[in-house]
Amino acid sequence: MSSAAVTPAARLRGLKPDWLNDPEIWRTEILAGLVVALALIPEAISFSIIAGVDPAVGLFASFTMAVTISIVGGRRAMISAATGAVALVIAPMHREHGLGYLVATVILAGIFQVVLGALGVAKLMRFVPRSVMVGFVNALAILIFMAQVPEMHNVPWAVYPLITGGLALMVFFPKITRVIPAPLVSIVILTVITVAAGIAVPTVGDKGALPSSLPVPGLPDVPFTLDTLTTIAPYALAMALVGLMESLMTAKLVDDITDTYSSKTRESIGQGIANIVTGFFGGMGGCAMIGQTMINVKVSGARTRLSTFLAGTFLMVLCIAFGPVVSDIPMAALVAVMVMVSFATFDWHSVAPKTLKRMPAGEIAVMAITVICVVATDNLAIGVVVGSVTAMVIFARRVAHLTHVTAVTDPGGSTVVYSVTGELFFASSNDLVSRFDYAGDPDKVVIDLSAAHIWDASSVAALDAIETKYAQRGKKVRITGLNTSSTDLHAKLTGQLTGSH
């Protein structure tokens, strides 16, 4: 068919994703969105309590974050909503200054995220090693499980068989059929049992009142002054950084699970736009939610933006149209879902004895430090930063020991050639100065760097120091074998790194 014969309708069909024509994908995405929406409600209410705001503020945030990020985000099927990490950061702002300042902080945090995304902050993800990623995932699984412990403490005895039954349903129901997500089946069956039998157990309604109307956009109730800006800016920057760290790590995790690539730059900017929108609708802001994302992607099998959009949409529909029904869902059913998610999220292979025997000690240490920091601080961002820095230190020490210096004196004894092998940077170059025999060497010294590379000013300073020590004894040094980039760096910095006194 010629290009002239292509109709507008055919051209439009070519622009639509293939999955739009697949009923099975539609069913998977719709049911996944429903399960996630049910799981979001108690979480959003809990995070509202942490932030010290009305439950509706957290629920509105989850609605606007999910719907907005489904359109502007970079990672398909990832769930963004109100989160505990963000709630902890902005709680002091609400406590000290009120809701208006909290909302203004959310909007400014979104602006920061858009700017950071445009500046390429997502590229920093390349510096997160695999051992940190594994530690992050395992710590996340532990945190998800620990978050369920309070729901199993000082509760009626009936909660325990309900949780056990919910777990059994999620394990065995998929063996019968995978058409309907097992978590949804578990939630429905346990709700029917508790309501029909009149079993008195904690329910979603006990967490707080559900909103009865949609959020209305508006400006934050704060004075638009420089003083307000200086008050909210530190909290906004902290929220922006924590939110981006958690979102980018979650996106990378989903990339690995689905074996697909996503734009981290678009995700960073999308998170910012979602927080700006959320702020104007009076929400408490948020970021990617790993637990709900695992429900959506790993448990329910969702892969498109539709599930994310519907999670937010269903959340509001459930709260506004079916509030009384949703309020009757036993917390035990949602606890069972989250416990199953925590077990599915944990990388059990990483802690298997066979794996630990083969792994380098440094890699195990980095993984363990990441887990400990995350669990101790209840902050995924801190754990990732500490783990990454630890990994870099271990790497630097390992590479520093790979630098070797060998000396060969010519038969006449008038020249000595030192061959340097390895990477010269701050960690290895500090020891370089001590590898030369300044007093015993002949008058002519050649330093051959053909098998080495100069990475930083510390290395140039070390070479200058070697030349100075030989010059003080009336001996001449010639440096040879520099590759192009090493030559440029050495020429630019040699003799310029120490001032004359």
Short mmCIF file of C-alpha atoms in Angstrom, two decimals, residues 137 222 358 427 431 456:
data_model
loop_
_atom_site.label_atom_id
_atom_site.label_comp_id
_atom_site.label_asym_id
_atom_site.label_seq_id
_atom_site.Cartn_x
_atom_site.Cartn_y
_atom_site.Cartn_z
CA VAL A 137 15.76 -4.99 47.80
CA VAL A 222 0.83 30.75 52.90
CA ARG A 358 31.40 -17.57 46.19
CA ALA A 427 44.40 5.96 46.62
CA ASP A 431 52.18 5.05 47.99
CA ASP A 456 43.64 12.85 38.95
#
